[in-house]
């Protein structure tokens, strides 16, 4: 299993970023996928998850600002982040979730991509 994230960077408050996660080595089409965020001293937390049926789960802190989507033909999952806030800063990890549910992470993680929201 390989997960390659891209799209992180430095952005000013109110700006936007789109993260991408290109996946290989497993049945992408039948698996839920997720994006997690980690900041120093804290556990990784689920930001957004999406099932094979496009059912979405979003953390309360990002509802109305972030959108998760997937393109099975490209084996890629995206996280569109709008109206970014300094509190969104962290390392964002792509995850192959446990089965086709967004209730828990699976064993496979990407390498992470840093998102920094600062003026």
Coordinates of N, CA and C in Angstrom, one line a residue:
X1 N 0.9 -1.2 0.0 CA 0.0 0.0 0.0 C 0.9 1.2 0.0
X2 N 0.5 2.2 -0.9 CA 1.3 3.4 -0.9 C 0.3 4.6 -1.0
X3 N 0.5 5.6 -0.2 CA -0.3 6.8 -0.2 C 0.7 8.0 -0.3
X4 N 0.5 8.8 -1.3 CA 1.3 9.9 -1.6 C 0.5 11.2 -1.5
X5 N 0.8 12.0 -0.5 CA 0.0 13.2 -0.3 C 0.8 14.4 -1.0
X6 N 0.0 15.4 -1.4 CA 0.6 16.6 -1.9 C -0.4 17.8 -1.7
X7 N 0.1 19.0 -1.9 CA -0.7 20.1 -1.8 C -0.6 21.0 -0.6
X8 N 0.2 20.6 0.4 CA 0.3 21.4 1.6 C 1.1 22.6 1.3
X9 N 1.2 23.5 2.3 CA 2.0 24.7 2.2 C 1.7 25.8 3.2
X10 N 2.2 26.9 2.9 CA 1.9 28.1 3.8 C 0.8 29.0 3.1
X11 N -0.2 29.3 3.9 CA -1.3 30.1 3.3 C -1.7 31.1 4.4
X12 N -2.2 32.3 4.0 CA -2.7 33.3 4.9 C -4.1 32.9 5.4
X13 N -4.5 33.4 6.6 CA -5.8 33.1 7.0 C -6.9 33.6 6.0
X14 N -7.9 32.8 5.8 CA -8.9 33.1 4.8 C -8.6 32.5 3.5
X15 N -7.4 31.9 3.3 CA -7.0 31.4 2.0 C -7.5 29.9 1.9
X16 N -7.1 29.3 0.7 CA -7.5 28.0 0.4 C -6.3 27.1 0.0
X17 N -6.5 25.8 0.2 CA -5.6 24.8 -0.2 C -6.3 23.6 -0.6
X18 N -5.8 22.8 -1.5 CA -6.4 21.5 -1.9 C -5.3 20.4 -1.7
X19 N -5.6 19.5 -0.8 CA -4.7 18.4 -0.6 C -5.1 17.2 -1.5
X20 N -4.1 16.5 -2.0 CA -4.4 15.3 -2.8 C -3.7 14.1 -2.2
X21 N -4.3 12.9 -2.3 CA -3.7 11.7 -1.8 C -3.9 10.6 -2.9
X22 N -2.8 10.3 -3.6 CA -2.8 9.3 -4.6 C -2.5 7.9 -4.0
X23 N -3.4 6.9 -4.2 CA -3.3 5.7 -3.6 C -3.0 4.5 -4.5
X24 N -2.3 3.5 -4.0 CA -2.1 2.3 -4.8 C -1.9 1.1 -3.9
X25 N -2.0 -0.1 -4.5 CA -1.7 -1.3 -3.7 C -2.9 -1.9 -2.9
X26 N -4.1 -1.4 -3.1 CA -5.2 -2.0 -2.5 C -6.5 -1.7 -3.3
X27 N -7.6 -2.2 -2.9 CA -8.9 -2.0 -3.6 C -9.4 -0.6 -3.2
X28 N -8.9 0.4 -3.8 CA -9.3 1.8 -3.5 C -10.8 2.0 -3.6
X29 N -11.5 1.4 -4.6 CA -12.9 1.7 -4.9 C -13.8 1.2 -3.8
X30 N -13.4 0.2 -3.0 CA -14.3 -0.3 -2.0 C -13.9 0.1 -0.5
X31 N -12.9 1.0 -0.4 CA -12.4 1.4 0.9 C -12.8 2.8 1.2
X32 N -13.1 3.1 2.5 CA -13.3 4.4 2.9 C -11.9 5.0 3.0
X33 N -11.8 6.3 2.8 CA -10.5 7.1 2.9 C -10.7 8.3 3.9
X34 N -9.6 8.7 4.5 CA -9.8 9.7 5.5 C -8.6 10.7 5.5
X35 N -8.8 11.8 6.0 CA -7.7 12.8 6.2 C -7.7 13.1 7.7
X36 N -6.5 13.0 8.3 CA -6.3 13.3 9.7 C -5.3 14.4 9.8
X37 N -5.4 15.1 11.0 CA -4.5 16.2 11.3 C -3.8 15.9 12.6
X38 N -2.6 16.3 12.7 CA -1.8 16.1 13.9 C -1.0 17.4 14.2
X39 N -1.1 17.9 15.4 CA -0.3 19.0 15.9 C 0.6 18.5 17.0
X40 N 1.7 19.2 17.2 CA 2.7 18.7 18.3 C 2.0 18.5 19.6
X41 N 2.2 17.4 20.2 CA 1.7 17.1 21.6 C 0.3 16.6 21.6
X42 N -0.3 16.4 20.4 CA -1.7 15.9 20.4 C -1.8 14.7 19.5
X43 N -2.9 13.9 19.7 CA -3.1 12.8 18.9 C -3.7 13.2 17.5
X44 N -3.5 12.4 16.5 CA -4.1 12.6 15.3 C -5.6 12.6 15.4
X45 N -6.2 13.6 14.7 CA -7.7 13.6 14.8 C -8.3 13.6 13.4
X46 N -9.4 13.0 13.3 CA -10.1 12.9 12.0 C -10.6 14.3 11.6
X47 N -10.2 14.7 10.4 CA -10.7 15.9 9.8 C -11.9 15.6 8.9
X48 N -11.7 14.6 8.0 CA -12.8 14.3 7.1 C -12.6 12.8 6.6
X49 N -13.7 12.2 6.4 CA -13.7 10.8 5.8 C -14.7 10.6 4.8
X50 N -14.5 9.7 3.9 CA -15.5 9.5 2.8 C -15.5 8.0 2.5
X51 N -16.7 7.4 2.4 CA -16.9 6.0 2.1 C -16.9 5.8 0.6
X52 N -17.0 4.5 0.2 CA -17.0 4.2 -1.2 C -18.3 4.8 -1.9
X53 N -19.3 5.0 -1.0 CA -20.6 5.5 -1.5 C -20.7 7.0 -1.4
X54 N -19.5 7.7 -1.2 CA -19.4 9.1 -1.0 C -20.1 9.7 0.2
X55 N -20.4 8.8 1.2 CA -20.9 9.3 2.4 C -19.7 10.0 3.2
X56 N -20.0 11.2 3.6 CA -18.9 12.0 4.2 C -19.1 12.3 5.7
X57 N -17.9 12.3 6.3 CA -17.9 12.7 7.7 C -16.9 13.8 7.9
X58 N -17.3 14.9 8.5 CA -16.5 16.1 8.7 C -16.4 16.4 10.2
X59 N -15.2 16.8 10.7 CA -15.1 17.3 12.0 C -15.9 18.6 12.2
X60 N -16.5 18.8 13.3 CA -17.3 20.0 13.5 C -16.5 21.3 13.2
X61 N -15.3 21.3 13.5 CA -14.4 22.5 13.4 C -14.2 22.9 11.9
X62 N -14.5 21.9 11.0 CA -14.3 22.3 9.6 C -15.5 22.2 8.7
X63 N -16.7 21.9 9.3 CA -17.9 21.9 8.6 C -18.2 23.3 8.0
X64 N -18.6 23.3 6.7 CA -18.9 24.5 6.0 C -17.6 25.1 5.4
X65 N -16.5 24.6 5.7 CA -15.2 25.1 5.1 C -14.4 24.1 4.3
X66 N -14.4 22.9 4.7 CA -13.7 21.8 4.1 C -14.6 20.8 3.4
X67 N -14.1 20.3 2.3 CA -14.9 19.3 1.5 C -13.9 18.1 1.2
X68 N -14.4 16.9 1.4 CA -13.6 15.7 1.0 C -14.3 15.1 -0.3
X69 N -13.5 14.7 -1.2 CA -14.0 14.0 -2.4 C -13.1 13.0 -2.9
X70 N -13.5 12.1 -3.8 CA -12.7 11.1 -4.3 C -13.0 10.9 -5.8
X71 N -12.0 10.5 -6.5 CA -12.1 10.1 -7.9 C -11.5 8.7 -8.1
X72 N -12.4 7.7 -8.1 CA -11.9 6.4 -8.1 C -11.1 6.0 -9.4
X73 N -11.4 6.6 -10.5 CA -10.6 6.4 -11.7 C -9.2 6.8 -11.6
X74 N -9.0 7.8 -10.7 CA -7.6 8.3 -10.5 C -7.0 7.8 -9.2
X75 N -7.8 7.0 -8.5 CA -7.4 6.4 -7.2 C -6.9 7.6 -6.3
X76 N -7.6 8.6 -6.2 CA -7.2 9.8 -5.5 C -8.3 10.4 -4.6
X77 N -7.9 10.8 -3.4 CA -8.9 11.5 -2.6 C -8.4 12.9 -2.3
X78 N -9.3 13.8 -2.2 CA -8.9 15.2 -2.1 C -9.5 15.8 -0.8
X79 N -8.9 16.8 -0.4 CA -9.4 17.6 0.7 C -9.3 19.1 0.3
X80 N -10.5 19.7 0.0 CA -10.5 21.1 -0.3 C -10.7 21.9 0.9
X81 N -9.8 22.8 1.2 CA -9.8 23.5 2.5 C -10.0 25.0 2.1
X82 N -11.1 25.6 2.5 CA -11.4 27.0 2.3 C -11.5 27.7 3.6
X83 N -11.4 29.0 3.6 CA -11.5 29.9 4.8 C -10.6 29.4 5.9
X84 N -9.4 29.1 5.5 CA -8.5 28.5 6.5 C -8.2 29.5 7.7
X85 N -8.0 28.8 8.8 CA -7.7 29.5 10.1 C -6.4 29.0 10.6
X86 N -5.8 29.8 11.5 CA -4.5 29.4 12.1 C -4.7 28.0 12.8
X87 N -5.9 27.8 13.4 CA -6.2 26.5 14.1 C -6.2 25.3 13.2
X88 N -6.2 25.5 11.9 CA -6.1 24.4 10.9 C -4.7 24.0 10.7
X89 N -3.7 24.7 11.2 CA -2.3 24.3 11.0 C -2.0 23.0 11.6
X90 N -1.2 22.2 10.9 CA -0.8 20.9 11.3 C -0.3 20.0 10.2
X91 N 0.1 18.8 10.5 CA 0.5 17.9 9.5 C -0.8 17.0 9.1
X92 N -1.1 17.0 7.9 CA -2.3 16.3 7.4 C -1.8 15.0 6.8
X93 N -2.5 13.9 7.3 CA -2.2 12.5 6.8 C -3.4 11.9 6.1
X94 N -3.1 11.2 5.0 CA -4.1 10.4 4.4 C -4.1 9.0 5.0
X95 N -5.3 8.4 5.1 CA -5.4 7.1 5.7 C -6.4 6.2 5.0
X96 N -6.0 5.0 4.8 CA -7.0 4.0 4.3 C -7.8 3.5 5.5
X97 N -9.0 3.9 5.6 CA -9.8 3.6 6.8 C -10.2 2.2 6.9
X98 N -10.7 1.8 8.1 CA -11.0 0.4 8.4 C -12.2 0.0 7.7
X99 N -12.1 -0.8 6.6 CA -13.2 -1.2 5.8 C -13.8 0.0 5.1
X100 N -15.1 -0.1 4.9 CA -15.8 1.0 4.2 C -16.6 1.8 5.2
X101 N -16.0 2.2 6.3 CA -16.6 3.1 7.3 C -15.6 4.1 7.7
X102 N -16.1 5.3 8.1 CA -15.3 6.4 8.6 C -15.2 6.4 10.1
X103 N -15.5 5.3 10.8 CA -15.5 5.3 12.2 C -14.2 5.1 12.9
X104 N -13.2 4.6 12.1 CA -11.9 4.3 12.7 C -10.9 4.3 11.6
X105 N -9.6 4.7 12.0 CA -8.6 4.6 11.0 C -8.1 3.2 10.7
X106 N -7.5 3.0 9.5 CA -6.9 1.7 9.3 C -5.4 1.8 9.5
X107 N -4.7 0.8 9.0 CA -3.3 0.6 9.4 C -2.3 1.4 8.5
X108 N -2.8 1.9 7.3 CA -2.0 2.5 6.4 C -2.1 4.0 6.3
X109 N -0.9 4.7 6.4 CA -0.9 6.1 6.4 C 0.1 6.7 5.4
X110 N -0.2 7.9 4.9 CA 0.7 8.5 4.0 C 1.8 9.2 4.9
X111 N 2.7 9.9 4.2 CA 3.9 10.4 4.9 C 3.6 11.8 5.5
X112 N 2.4 12.3 5.2 CA 2.0 13.6 5.8 C 2.4 14.8 5.0
X113 N 1.6 15.8 5.0 CA 1.9 17.1 4.3 C 1.6 18.2 5.3
X114 N 2.6 19.2 5.4 CA 2.4 20.3 6.3 C 1.5 21.3 5.8
X115 N 0.6 21.8 6.6 CA -0.3 22.9 6.3 C 0.0 24.0 7.4
X116 N 0.3 25.1 7.0 CA 0.6 26.2 7.9 C -0.3 27.4 7.5
X117 N -1.1 27.9 8.4 CA -2.0 29.0 8.2 C -1.5 30.2 9.1
X118 N -0.9 31.1 8.4 CA -0.3 32.2 9.2 C -0.2 33.5 8.3
X119 N -0.3 34.6 9.0 CA -0.1 35.9 8.3 C 1.4 36.3 8.4

